[in-house]
PDB file of C-alpha atoms in Angstrom:
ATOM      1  CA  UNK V   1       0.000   0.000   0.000  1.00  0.00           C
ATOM      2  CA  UNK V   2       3.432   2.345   0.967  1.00  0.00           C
ATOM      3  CA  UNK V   3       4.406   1.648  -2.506  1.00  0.00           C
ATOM      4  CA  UNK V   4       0.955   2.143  -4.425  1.00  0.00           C
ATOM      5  CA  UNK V   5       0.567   5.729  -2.310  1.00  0.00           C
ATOM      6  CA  UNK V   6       3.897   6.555  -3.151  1.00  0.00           C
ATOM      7  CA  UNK V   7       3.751   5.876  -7.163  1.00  0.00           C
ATOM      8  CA  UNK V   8      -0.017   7.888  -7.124  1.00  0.00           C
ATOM      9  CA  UNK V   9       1.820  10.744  -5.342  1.00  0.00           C
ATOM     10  CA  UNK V  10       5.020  10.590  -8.087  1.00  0.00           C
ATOM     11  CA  UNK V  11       2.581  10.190 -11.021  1.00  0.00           C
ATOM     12  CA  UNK V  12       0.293  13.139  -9.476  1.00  0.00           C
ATOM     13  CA  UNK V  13       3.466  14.923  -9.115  1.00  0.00           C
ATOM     14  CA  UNK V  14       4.448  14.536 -12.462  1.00  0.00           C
ATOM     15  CA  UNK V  15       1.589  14.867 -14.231  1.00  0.00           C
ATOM     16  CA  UNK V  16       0.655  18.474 -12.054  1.00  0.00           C
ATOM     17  CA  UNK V  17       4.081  20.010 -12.643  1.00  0.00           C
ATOM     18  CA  UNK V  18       3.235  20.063 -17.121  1.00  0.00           C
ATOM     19  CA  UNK V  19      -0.026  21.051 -16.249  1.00  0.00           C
ATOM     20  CA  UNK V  20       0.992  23.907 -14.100  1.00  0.00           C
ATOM     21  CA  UNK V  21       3.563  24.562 -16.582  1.00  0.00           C
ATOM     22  CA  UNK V  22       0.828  24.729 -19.632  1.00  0.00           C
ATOM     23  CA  UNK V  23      -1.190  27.071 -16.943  1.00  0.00           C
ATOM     24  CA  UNK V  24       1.282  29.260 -16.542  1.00  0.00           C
ATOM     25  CA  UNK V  25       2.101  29.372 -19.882  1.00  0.00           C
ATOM     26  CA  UNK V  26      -1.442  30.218 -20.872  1.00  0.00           C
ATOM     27  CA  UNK V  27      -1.947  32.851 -17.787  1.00  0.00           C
ATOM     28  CA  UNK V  28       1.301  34.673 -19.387  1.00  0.00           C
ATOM     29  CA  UNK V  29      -0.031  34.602 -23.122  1.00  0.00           C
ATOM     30  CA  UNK V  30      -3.253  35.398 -21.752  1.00  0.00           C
ATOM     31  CA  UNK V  31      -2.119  38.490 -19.845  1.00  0.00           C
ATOM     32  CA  UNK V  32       0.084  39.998 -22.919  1.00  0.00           C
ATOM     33  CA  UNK V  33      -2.875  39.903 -25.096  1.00  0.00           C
ATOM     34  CA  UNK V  34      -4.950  41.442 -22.462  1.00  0.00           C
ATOM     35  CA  UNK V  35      -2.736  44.260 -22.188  1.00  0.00           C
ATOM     36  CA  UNK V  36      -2.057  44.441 -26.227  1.00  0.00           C
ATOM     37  CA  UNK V  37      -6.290  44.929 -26.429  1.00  0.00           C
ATOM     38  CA  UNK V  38      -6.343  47.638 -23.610  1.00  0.00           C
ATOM     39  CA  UNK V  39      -3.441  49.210 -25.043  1.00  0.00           C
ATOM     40  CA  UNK V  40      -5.090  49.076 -28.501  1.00  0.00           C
ATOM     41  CA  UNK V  41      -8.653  50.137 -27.141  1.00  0.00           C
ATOM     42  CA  UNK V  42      -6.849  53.381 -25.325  1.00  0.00           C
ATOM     43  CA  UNK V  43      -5.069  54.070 -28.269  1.00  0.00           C
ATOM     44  CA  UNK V  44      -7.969  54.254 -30.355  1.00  0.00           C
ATOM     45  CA  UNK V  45     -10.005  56.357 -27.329  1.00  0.00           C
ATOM     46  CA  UNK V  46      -7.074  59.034 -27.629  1.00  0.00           C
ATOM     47  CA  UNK V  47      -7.272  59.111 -31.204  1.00  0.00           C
ATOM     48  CA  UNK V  48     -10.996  59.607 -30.830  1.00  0.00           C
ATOM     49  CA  UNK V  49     -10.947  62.346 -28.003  1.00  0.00           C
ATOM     50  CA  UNK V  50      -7.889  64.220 -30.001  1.00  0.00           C
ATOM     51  CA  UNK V  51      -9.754  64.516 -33.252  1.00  0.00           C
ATOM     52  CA  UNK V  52     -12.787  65.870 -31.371  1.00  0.00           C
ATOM     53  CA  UNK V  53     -11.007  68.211 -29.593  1.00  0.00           C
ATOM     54  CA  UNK V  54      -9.424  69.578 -32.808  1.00  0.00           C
ATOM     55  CA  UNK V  55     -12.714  69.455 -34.336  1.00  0.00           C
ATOM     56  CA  UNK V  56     -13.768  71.335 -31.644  1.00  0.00           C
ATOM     57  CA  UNK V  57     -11.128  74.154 -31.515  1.00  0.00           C
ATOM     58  CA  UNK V  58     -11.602  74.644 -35.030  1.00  0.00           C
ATOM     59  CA  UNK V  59     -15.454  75.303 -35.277  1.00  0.00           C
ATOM     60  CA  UNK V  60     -14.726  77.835 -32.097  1.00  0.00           C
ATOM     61  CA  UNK V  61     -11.651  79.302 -34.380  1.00  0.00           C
ATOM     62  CA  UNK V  62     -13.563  79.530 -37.492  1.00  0.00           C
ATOM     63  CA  UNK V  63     -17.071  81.153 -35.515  1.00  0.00           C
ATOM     64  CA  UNK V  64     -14.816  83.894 -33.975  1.00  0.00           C
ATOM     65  CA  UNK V  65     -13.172  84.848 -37.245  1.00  0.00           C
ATOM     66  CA  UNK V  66     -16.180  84.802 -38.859  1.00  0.00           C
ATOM     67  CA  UNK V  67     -17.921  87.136 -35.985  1.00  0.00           C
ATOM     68  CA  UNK V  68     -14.631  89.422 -36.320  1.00  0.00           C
ATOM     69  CA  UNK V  69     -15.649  89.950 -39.998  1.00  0.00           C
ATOM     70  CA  UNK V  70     -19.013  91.097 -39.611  1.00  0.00           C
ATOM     71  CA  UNK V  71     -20.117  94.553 -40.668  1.00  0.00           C
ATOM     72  CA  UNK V  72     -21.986  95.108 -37.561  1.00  0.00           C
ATOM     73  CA  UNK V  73     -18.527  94.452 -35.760  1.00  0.00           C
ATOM     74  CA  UNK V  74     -17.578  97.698 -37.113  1.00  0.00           C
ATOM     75  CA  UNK V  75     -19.478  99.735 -34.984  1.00  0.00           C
ATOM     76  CA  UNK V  76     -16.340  99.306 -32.513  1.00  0.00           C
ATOM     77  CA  UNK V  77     -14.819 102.319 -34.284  1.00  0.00           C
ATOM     78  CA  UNK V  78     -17.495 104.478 -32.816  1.00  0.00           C
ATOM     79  CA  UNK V  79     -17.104 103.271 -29.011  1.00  0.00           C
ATOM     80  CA  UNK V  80     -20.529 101.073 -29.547  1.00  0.00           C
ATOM     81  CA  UNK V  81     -22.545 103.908 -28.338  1.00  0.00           C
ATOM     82  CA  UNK V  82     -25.946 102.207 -29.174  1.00  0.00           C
ATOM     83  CA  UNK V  83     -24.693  98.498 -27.555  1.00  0.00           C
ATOM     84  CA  UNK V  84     -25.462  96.624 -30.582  1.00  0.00           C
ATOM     85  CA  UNK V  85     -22.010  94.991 -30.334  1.00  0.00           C
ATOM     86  CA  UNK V  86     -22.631  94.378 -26.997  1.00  0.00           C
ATOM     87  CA  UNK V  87     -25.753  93.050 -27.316  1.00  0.00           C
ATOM     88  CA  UNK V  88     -24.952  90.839 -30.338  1.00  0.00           C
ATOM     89  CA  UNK V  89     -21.751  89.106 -27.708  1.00  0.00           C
ATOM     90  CA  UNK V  90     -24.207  88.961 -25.236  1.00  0.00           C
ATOM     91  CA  UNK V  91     -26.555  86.952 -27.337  1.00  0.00           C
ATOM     92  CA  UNK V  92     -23.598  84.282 -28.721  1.00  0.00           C
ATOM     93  CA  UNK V  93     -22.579  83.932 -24.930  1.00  0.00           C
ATOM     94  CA  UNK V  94     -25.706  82.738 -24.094  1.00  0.00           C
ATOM     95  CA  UNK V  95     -26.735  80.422 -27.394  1.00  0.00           C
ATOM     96  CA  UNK V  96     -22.954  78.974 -27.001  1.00  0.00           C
ATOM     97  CA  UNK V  97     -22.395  79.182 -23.526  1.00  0.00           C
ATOM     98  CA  UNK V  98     -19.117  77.959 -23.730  1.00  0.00           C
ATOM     99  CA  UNK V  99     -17.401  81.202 -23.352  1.00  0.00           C
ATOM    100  CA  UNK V 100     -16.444  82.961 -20.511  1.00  0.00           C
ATOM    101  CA  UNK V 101     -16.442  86.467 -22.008  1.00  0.00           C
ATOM    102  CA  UNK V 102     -16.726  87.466 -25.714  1.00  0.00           C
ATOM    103  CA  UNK V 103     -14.944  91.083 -26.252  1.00  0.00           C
ATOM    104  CA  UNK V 104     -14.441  93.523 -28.868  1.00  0.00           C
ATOM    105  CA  UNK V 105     -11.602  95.739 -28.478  1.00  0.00           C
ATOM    106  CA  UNK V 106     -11.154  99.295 -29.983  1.00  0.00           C
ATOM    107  CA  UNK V 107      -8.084 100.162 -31.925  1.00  0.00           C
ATOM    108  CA  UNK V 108      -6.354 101.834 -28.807  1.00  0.00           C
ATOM    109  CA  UNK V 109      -6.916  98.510 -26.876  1.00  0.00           C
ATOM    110  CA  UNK V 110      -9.864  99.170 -24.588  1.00  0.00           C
ATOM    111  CA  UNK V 111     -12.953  97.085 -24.336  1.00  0.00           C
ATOM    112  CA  UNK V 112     -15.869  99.001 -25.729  1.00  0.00           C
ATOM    113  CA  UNK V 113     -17.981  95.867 -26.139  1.00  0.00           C
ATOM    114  CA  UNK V 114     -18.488  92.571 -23.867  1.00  0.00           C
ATOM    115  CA  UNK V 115     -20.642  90.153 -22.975  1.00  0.00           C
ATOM    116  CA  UNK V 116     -19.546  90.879 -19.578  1.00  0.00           C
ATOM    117  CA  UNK V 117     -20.590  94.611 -19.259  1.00  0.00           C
ATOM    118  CA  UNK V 118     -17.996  94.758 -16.150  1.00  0.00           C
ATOM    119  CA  UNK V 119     -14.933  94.584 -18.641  1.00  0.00           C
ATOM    120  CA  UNK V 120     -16.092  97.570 -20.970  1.00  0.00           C
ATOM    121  CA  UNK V 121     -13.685  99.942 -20.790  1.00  0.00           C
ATOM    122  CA  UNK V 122     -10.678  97.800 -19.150  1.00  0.00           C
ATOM    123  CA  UNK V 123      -7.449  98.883 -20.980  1.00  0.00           C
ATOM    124  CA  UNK V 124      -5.635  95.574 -22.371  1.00  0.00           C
ATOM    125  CA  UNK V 125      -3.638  97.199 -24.990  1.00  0.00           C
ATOM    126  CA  UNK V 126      -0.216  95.445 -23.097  1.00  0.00           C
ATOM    127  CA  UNK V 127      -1.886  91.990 -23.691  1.00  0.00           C
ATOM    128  CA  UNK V 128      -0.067  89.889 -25.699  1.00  0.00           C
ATOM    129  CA  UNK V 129      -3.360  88.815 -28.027  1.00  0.00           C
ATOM    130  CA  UNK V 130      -4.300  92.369 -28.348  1.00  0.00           C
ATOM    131  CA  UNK V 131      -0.495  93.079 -30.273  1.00  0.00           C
ATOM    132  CA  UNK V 132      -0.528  90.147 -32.036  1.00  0.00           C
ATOM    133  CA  UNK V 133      -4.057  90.886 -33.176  1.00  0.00           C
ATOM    134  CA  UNK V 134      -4.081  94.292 -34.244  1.00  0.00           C
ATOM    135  CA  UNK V 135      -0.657  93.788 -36.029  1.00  0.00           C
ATOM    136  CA  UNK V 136      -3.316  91.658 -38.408  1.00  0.00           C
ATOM    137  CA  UNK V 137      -2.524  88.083 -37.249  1.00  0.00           C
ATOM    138  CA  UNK V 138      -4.744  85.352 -35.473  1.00  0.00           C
ATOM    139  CA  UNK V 139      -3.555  84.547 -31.585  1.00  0.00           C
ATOM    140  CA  UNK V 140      -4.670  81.580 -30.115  1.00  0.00           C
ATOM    141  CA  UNK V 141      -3.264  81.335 -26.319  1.00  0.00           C
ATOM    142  CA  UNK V 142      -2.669  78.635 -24.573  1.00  0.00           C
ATOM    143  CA  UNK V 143      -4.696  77.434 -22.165  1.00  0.00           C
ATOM    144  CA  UNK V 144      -4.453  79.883 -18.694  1.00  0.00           C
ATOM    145  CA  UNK V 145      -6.262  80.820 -15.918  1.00  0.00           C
ATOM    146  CA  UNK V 146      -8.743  84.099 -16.262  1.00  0.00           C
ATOM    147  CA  UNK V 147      -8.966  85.945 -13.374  1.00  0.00           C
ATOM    148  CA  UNK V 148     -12.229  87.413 -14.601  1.00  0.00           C
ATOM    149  CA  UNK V 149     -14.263  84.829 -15.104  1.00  0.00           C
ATOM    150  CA  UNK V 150     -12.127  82.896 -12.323  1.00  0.00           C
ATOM    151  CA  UNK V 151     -11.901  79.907 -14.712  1.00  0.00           C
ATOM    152  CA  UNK V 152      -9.639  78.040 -17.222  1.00  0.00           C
ATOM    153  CA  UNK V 153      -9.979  79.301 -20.315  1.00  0.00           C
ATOM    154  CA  UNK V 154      -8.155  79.855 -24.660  1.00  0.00           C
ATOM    155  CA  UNK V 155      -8.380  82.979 -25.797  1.00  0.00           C
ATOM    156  CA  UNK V 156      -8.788  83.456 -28.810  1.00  0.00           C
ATOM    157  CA  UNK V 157      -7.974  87.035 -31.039  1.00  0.00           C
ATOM    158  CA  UNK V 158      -8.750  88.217 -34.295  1.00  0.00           C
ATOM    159  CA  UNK V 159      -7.971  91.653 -35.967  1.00  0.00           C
ATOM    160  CA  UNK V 160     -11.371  93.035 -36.576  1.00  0.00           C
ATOM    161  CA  UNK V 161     -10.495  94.894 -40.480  1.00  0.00           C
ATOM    162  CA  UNK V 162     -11.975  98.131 -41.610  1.00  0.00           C
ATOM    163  CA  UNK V 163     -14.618  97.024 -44.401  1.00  0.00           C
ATOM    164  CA  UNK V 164     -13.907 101.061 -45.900  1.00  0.00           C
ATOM    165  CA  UNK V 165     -10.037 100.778 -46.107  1.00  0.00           C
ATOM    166  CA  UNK V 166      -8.407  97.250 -46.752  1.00  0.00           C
ATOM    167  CA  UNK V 167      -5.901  96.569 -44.418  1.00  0.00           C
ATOM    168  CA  UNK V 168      -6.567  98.907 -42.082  1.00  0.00           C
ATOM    169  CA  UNK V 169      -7.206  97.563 -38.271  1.00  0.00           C
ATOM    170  CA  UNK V 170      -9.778  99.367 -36.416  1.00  0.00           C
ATOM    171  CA  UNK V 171      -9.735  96.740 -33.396  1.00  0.00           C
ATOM    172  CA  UNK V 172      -9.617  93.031 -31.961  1.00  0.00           C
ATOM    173  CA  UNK V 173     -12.677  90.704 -31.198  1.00  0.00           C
ATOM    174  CA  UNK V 174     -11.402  88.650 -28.441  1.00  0.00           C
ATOM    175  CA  UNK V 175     -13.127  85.171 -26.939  1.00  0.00           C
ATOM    176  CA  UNK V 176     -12.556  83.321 -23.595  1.00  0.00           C
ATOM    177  CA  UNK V 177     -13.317  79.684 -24.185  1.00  0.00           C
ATOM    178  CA  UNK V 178     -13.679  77.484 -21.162  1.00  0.00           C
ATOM    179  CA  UNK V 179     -11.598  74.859 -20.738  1.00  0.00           C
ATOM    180  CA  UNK V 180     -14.136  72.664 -19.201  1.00  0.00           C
ATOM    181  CA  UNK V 181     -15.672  72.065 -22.380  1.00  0.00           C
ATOM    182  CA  UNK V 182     -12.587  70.104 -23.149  1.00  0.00           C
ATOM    183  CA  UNK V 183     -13.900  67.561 -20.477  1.00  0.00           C
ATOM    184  CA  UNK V 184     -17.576  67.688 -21.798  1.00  0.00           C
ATOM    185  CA  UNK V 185     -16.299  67.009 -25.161  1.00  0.00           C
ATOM    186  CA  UNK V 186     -14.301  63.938 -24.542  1.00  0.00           C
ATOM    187  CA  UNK V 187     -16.285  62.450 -21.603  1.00  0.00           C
ATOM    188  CA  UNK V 188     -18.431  60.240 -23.521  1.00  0.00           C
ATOM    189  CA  UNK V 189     -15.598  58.734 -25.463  1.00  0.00           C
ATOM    190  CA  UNK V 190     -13.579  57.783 -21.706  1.00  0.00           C
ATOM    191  CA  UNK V 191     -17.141  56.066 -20.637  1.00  0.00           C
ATOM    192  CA  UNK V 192     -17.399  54.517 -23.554  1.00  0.00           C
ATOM    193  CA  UNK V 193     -13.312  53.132 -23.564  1.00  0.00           C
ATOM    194  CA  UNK V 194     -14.337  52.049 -19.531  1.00  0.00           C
ATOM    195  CA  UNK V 195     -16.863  49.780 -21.055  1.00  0.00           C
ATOM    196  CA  UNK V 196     -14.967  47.914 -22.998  1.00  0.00           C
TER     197      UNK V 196
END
Protein backbone atom coordinates (compact mmCIF):
# COMPACT_ATOMS: atom_id res chain seq x y z
CA UNK A 1 0.00 0.00 0.00
CA UNK A 2 3.43 2.35 0.97
CA UNK A 3 4.41 1.65 -2.51
CA UNK A 4 0.96 2.14 -4.42
CA UNK A 5 0.57 5.73 -2.31
CA UNK A 6 3.90 6.56 -3.15
CA UNK A 7 3.75 5.88 -7.16
CA UNK A 8 -0.02 7.89 -7.12
CA UNK A 9 1.82 10.74 -5.34
CA UNK A 10 5.02 10.59 -8.09
CA UNK A 11 2.58 10.19 -11.02
CA UNK A 12 0.29 13.14 -9.48
CA UNK A 13 3.47 14.92 -9.11
CA UNK A 14 4.45 14.54 -12.46
CA UNK A 15 1.59 14.87 -14.23
CA UNK A 16 0.65 18.47 -12.05
CA UNK A 17 4.08 20.01 -12.64
CA UNK A 18 3.24 20.06 -17.12
CA UNK A 19 -0.03 21.05 -16.25
CA UNK A 20 0.99 23.91 -14.10
CA UNK A 21 3.56 24.56 -16.58
CA UNK A 22 0.83 24.73 -19.63
CA UNK A 23 -1.19 27.07 -16.94
CA UNK A 24 1.28 29.26 -16.54
CA UNK A 25 2.10 29.37 -19.88
CA UNK A 26 -1.44 30.22 -20.87
CA UNK A 27 -1.95 32.85 -17.79
CA UNK A 28 1.30 34.67 -19.39
CA UNK A 29 -0.03 34.60 -23.12
CA UNK A 30 -3.25 35.40 -21.75
CA UNK A 31 -2.12 38.49 -19.85
CA UNK A 32 0.08 40.00 -22.92
CA UNK A 33 -2.87 39.90 -25.10
CA UNK A 34 -4.95 41.44 -22.46
CA UNK A 35 -2.74 44.26 -22.19
CA UNK A 36 -2.06 44.44 -26.23
CA UNK A 37 -6.29 44.93 -26.43
CA UNK A 38 -6.34 47.64 -23.61
CA UNK A 39 -3.44 49.21 -25.04
CA UNK A 40 -5.09 49.08 -28.50
CA UNK A 41 -8.65 50.14 -27.14
CA UNK A 42 -6.85 53.38 -25.33
CA UNK A 43 -5.07 54.07 -28.27
CA UNK A 44 -7.97 54.25 -30.35
CA UNK A 45 -10.00 56.36 -27.33
CA UNK A 46 -7.07 59.03 -27.63
CA UNK A 47 -7.27 59.11 -31.20
CA UNK A 48 -11.00 59.61 -30.83
CA UNK A 49 -10.95 62.35 -28.00
CA UNK A 50 -7.89 64.22 -30.00
CA UNK A 51 -9.75 64.52 -33.25
CA UNK A 52 -12.79 65.87 -31.37
CA UNK A 53 -11.01 68.21 -29.59
CA UNK A 54 -9.42 69.58 -32.81
CA UNK A 55 -12.71 69.45 -34.34
CA UNK A 56 -13.77 71.33 -31.64
CA UNK A 57 -11.13 74.15 -31.52
CA UNK A 58 -11.60 74.64 -35.03
CA UNK A 59 -15.45 75.30 -35.28
CA UNK A 60 -14.73 77.84 -32.10
CA UNK A 61 -11.65 79.30 -34.38
CA UNK A 62 -13.56 79.53 -37.49
CA UNK A 63 -17.07 81.15 -35.51
CA UNK A 64 -14.82 83.89 -33.97
CA UNK A 65 -13.17 84.85 -37.24
CA UNK A 66 -16.18 84.80 -38.86
CA UNK A 67 -17.92 87.14 -35.99
CA UNK A 68 -14.63 89.42 -36.32
CA UNK A 69 -15.65 89.95 -40.00
CA UNK A 70 -19.01 91.10 -39.61
CA UNK A 71 -20.12 94.55 -40.67
CA UNK A 72 -21.99 95.11 -37.56
CA UNK A 73 -18.53 94.45 -35.76
CA UNK A 74 -17.58 97.70 -37.11
CA UNK A 75 -19.48 99.73 -34.98
CA UNK A 76 -16.34 99.31 -32.51
CA UNK A 77 -14.82 102.32 -34.28
CA UNK A 78 -17.49 104.48 -32.82
CA UNK A 79 -17.10 103.27 -29.01
CA UNK A 80 -20.53 101.07 -29.55
CA UNK A 81 -22.55 103.91 -28.34
CA UNK A 82 -25.95 102.21 -29.17
CA UNK A 83 -24.69 98.50 -27.56
CA UNK A 84 -25.46 96.62 -30.58
CA UNK A 85 -22.01 94.99 -30.33
CA UNK A 86 -22.63 94.38 -27.00
CA UNK A 87 -25.75 93.05 -27.32
CA UNK A 88 -24.95 90.84 -30.34
CA UNK A 89 -21.75 89.11 -27.71
CA UNK A 90 -24.21 88.96 -25.24
CA UNK A 91 -26.55 86.95 -27.34
CA UNK A 92 -23.60 84.28 -28.72
CA UNK A 93 -22.58 83.93 -24.93
CA UNK A 94 -25.71 82.74 -24.09
CA UNK A 95 -26.74 80.42 -27.39
CA UNK A 96 -22.95 78.97 -27.00
CA UNK A 97 -22.39 79.18 -23.53
CA UNK A 98 -19.12 77.96 -23.73
CA UNK A 99 -17.40 81.20 -23.35
CA UNK A 100 -16.44 82.96 -20.51
CA UNK A 101 -16.44 86.47 -22.01
CA UNK A 102 -16.73 87.47 -25.71
CA UNK A 103 -14.94 91.08 -26.25
CA UNK A 104 -14.44 93.52 -28.87
CA UNK A 105 -11.60 95.74 -28.48
CA UNK A 106 -11.15 99.30 -29.98
CA UNK A 107 -8.08 100.16 -31.92
CA UNK A 108 -6.35 101.83 -28.81
CA UNK A 109 -6.92 98.51 -26.88
CA UNK A 110 -9.86 99.17 -24.59
CA UNK A 111 -12.95 97.08 -24.34
CA UNK A 112 -15.87 99.00 -25.73
CA UNK A 113 -17.98 95.87 -26.14
CA UNK A 114 -18.49 92.57 -23.87
CA UNK A 115 -20.64 90.15 -22.97
CA UNK A 116 -19.55 90.88 -19.58
CA UNK A 117 -20.59 94.61 -19.26
CA UNK A 118 -18.00 94.76 -16.15
CA UNK A 119 -14.93 94.58 -18.64
CA UNK A 120 -16.09 97.57 -20.97
CA UNK A 121 -13.69 99.94 -20.79
CA UNK A 122 -10.68 97.80 -19.15
CA UNK A 123 -7.45 98.88 -20.98
CA UNK A 124 -5.63 95.57 -22.37
CA UNK A 125 -3.64 97.20 -24.99
CA UNK A 126 -0.22 95.45 -23.10
CA UNK A 127 -1.89 91.99 -23.69
CA UNK A 128 -0.07 89.89 -25.70
CA UNK A 129 -3.36 88.81 -28.03
CA UNK A 130 -4.30 92.37 -28.35
CA UNK A 131 -0.50 93.08 -30.27
CA UNK A 132 -0.53 90.15 -32.04
CA UNK A 133 -4.06 90.89 -33.18
CA UNK A 134 -4.08 94.29 -34.24
CA UNK A 135 -0.66 93.79 -36.03
CA UNK A 136 -3.32 91.66 -38.41
CA UNK A 137 -2.52 88.08 -37.25
CA UNK A 138 -4.74 85.35 -35.47
CA UNK A 139 -3.55 84.55 -31.59
CA UNK A 140 -4.67 81.58 -30.11
CA UNK A 141 -3.26 81.34 -26.32
CA UNK A 142 -2.67 78.64 -24.57
CA UNK A 143 -4.70 77.43 -22.17
CA UNK A 144 -4.45 79.88 -18.69
CA UNK A 145 -6.26 80.82 -15.92
CA UNK A 146 -8.74 84.10 -16.26
CA UNK A 147 -8.97 85.95 -13.37
CA UNK A 148 -12.23 87.41 -14.60
CA UNK A 149 -14.26 84.83 -15.10
CA UNK A 150 -12.13 82.90 -12.32
CA UNK A 151 -11.90 79.91 -14.71
CA UNK A 152 -9.64 78.04 -17.22
CA UNK A 153 -9.98 79.30 -20.31
CA UNK A 154 -8.15 79.85 -24.66
CA UNK A 155 -8.38 82.98 -25.80
CA UNK A 156 -8.79 83.46 -28.81
CA UNK A 157 -7.97 87.03 -31.04
CA UNK A 158 -8.75 88.22 -34.30
CA UNK A 159 -7.97 91.65 -35.97
CA UNK A 160 -11.37 93.04 -36.58
CA UNK A 161 -10.50 94.89 -40.48
CA UNK A 162 -11.98 98.13 -41.61
CA UNK A 163 -14.62 97.02 -44.40
CA UNK A 164 -13.91 101.06 -45.90
CA UNK A 165 -10.04 100.78 -46.11
CA UNK A 166 -8.41 97.25 -46.75
CA UNK A 167 -5.90 96.57 -44.42
CA UNK A 168 -6.57 98.91 -42.08
CA UNK A 169 -7.21 97.56 -38.27
CA UNK A 170 -9.78 99.37 -36.42
CA UNK A 171 -9.74 96.74 -33.40
CA UNK A 172 -9.62 93.03 -31.96
CA UNK A 173 -12.68 90.70 -31.20
CA UNK A 174 -11.40 88.65 -28.44
CA UNK A 175 -13.13 85.17 -26.94
CA UNK A 176 -12.56 83.32 -23.60
CA UNK A 177 -13.32 79.68 -24.18
CA UNK A 178 -13.68 77.48 -21.16
CA UNK A 179 -11.60 74.86 -20.74
CA UNK A 180 -14.14 72.66 -19.20
CA UNK A 181 -15.67 72.06 -22.38
CA UNK A 182 -12.59 70.10 -23.15
CA UNK A 183 -13.90 67.56 -20.48
CA UNK A 184 -17.58 67.69 -21.80
CA UNK A 185 -16.30 67.01 -25.16
CA UNK A 186 -14.30 63.94 -24.54
CA UNK A 187 -16.29 62.45 -21.60
CA UNK A 188 -18.43 60.24 -23.52
CA UNK A 189 -15.60 58.73 -25.46
CA UNK A 190 -13.58 57.78 -21.71
CA UNK A 191 -17.14 56.07 -20.64
CA UNK A 192 -17.40 54.52 -23.55
CA UNK A 193 -13.31 53.13 -23.56
CA UNK A 194 -14.34 52.05 -19.53
CA UNK A 195 -16.86 49.78 -21.05
CA UNK A 196 -14.97 47.91 -23.00
Amino acid sequence: MRIQTQAIVTFLGLSIVPLAMVGWLAYQNGEETIRQSLGLSFQHIAHEAIDKVDRGLYEVYQNIQTWADLELVQEVITGDVDGKVSSFLIGLSKEYGYFSSLNALSRTGEVVASSVPELIGRDWKDERFYKEAIGGRAYVEDVHFDTVSRTWVVTFAFPIQAKFEEGEMIGVLCANWRVEELVRMTQPLVAAGQGQ
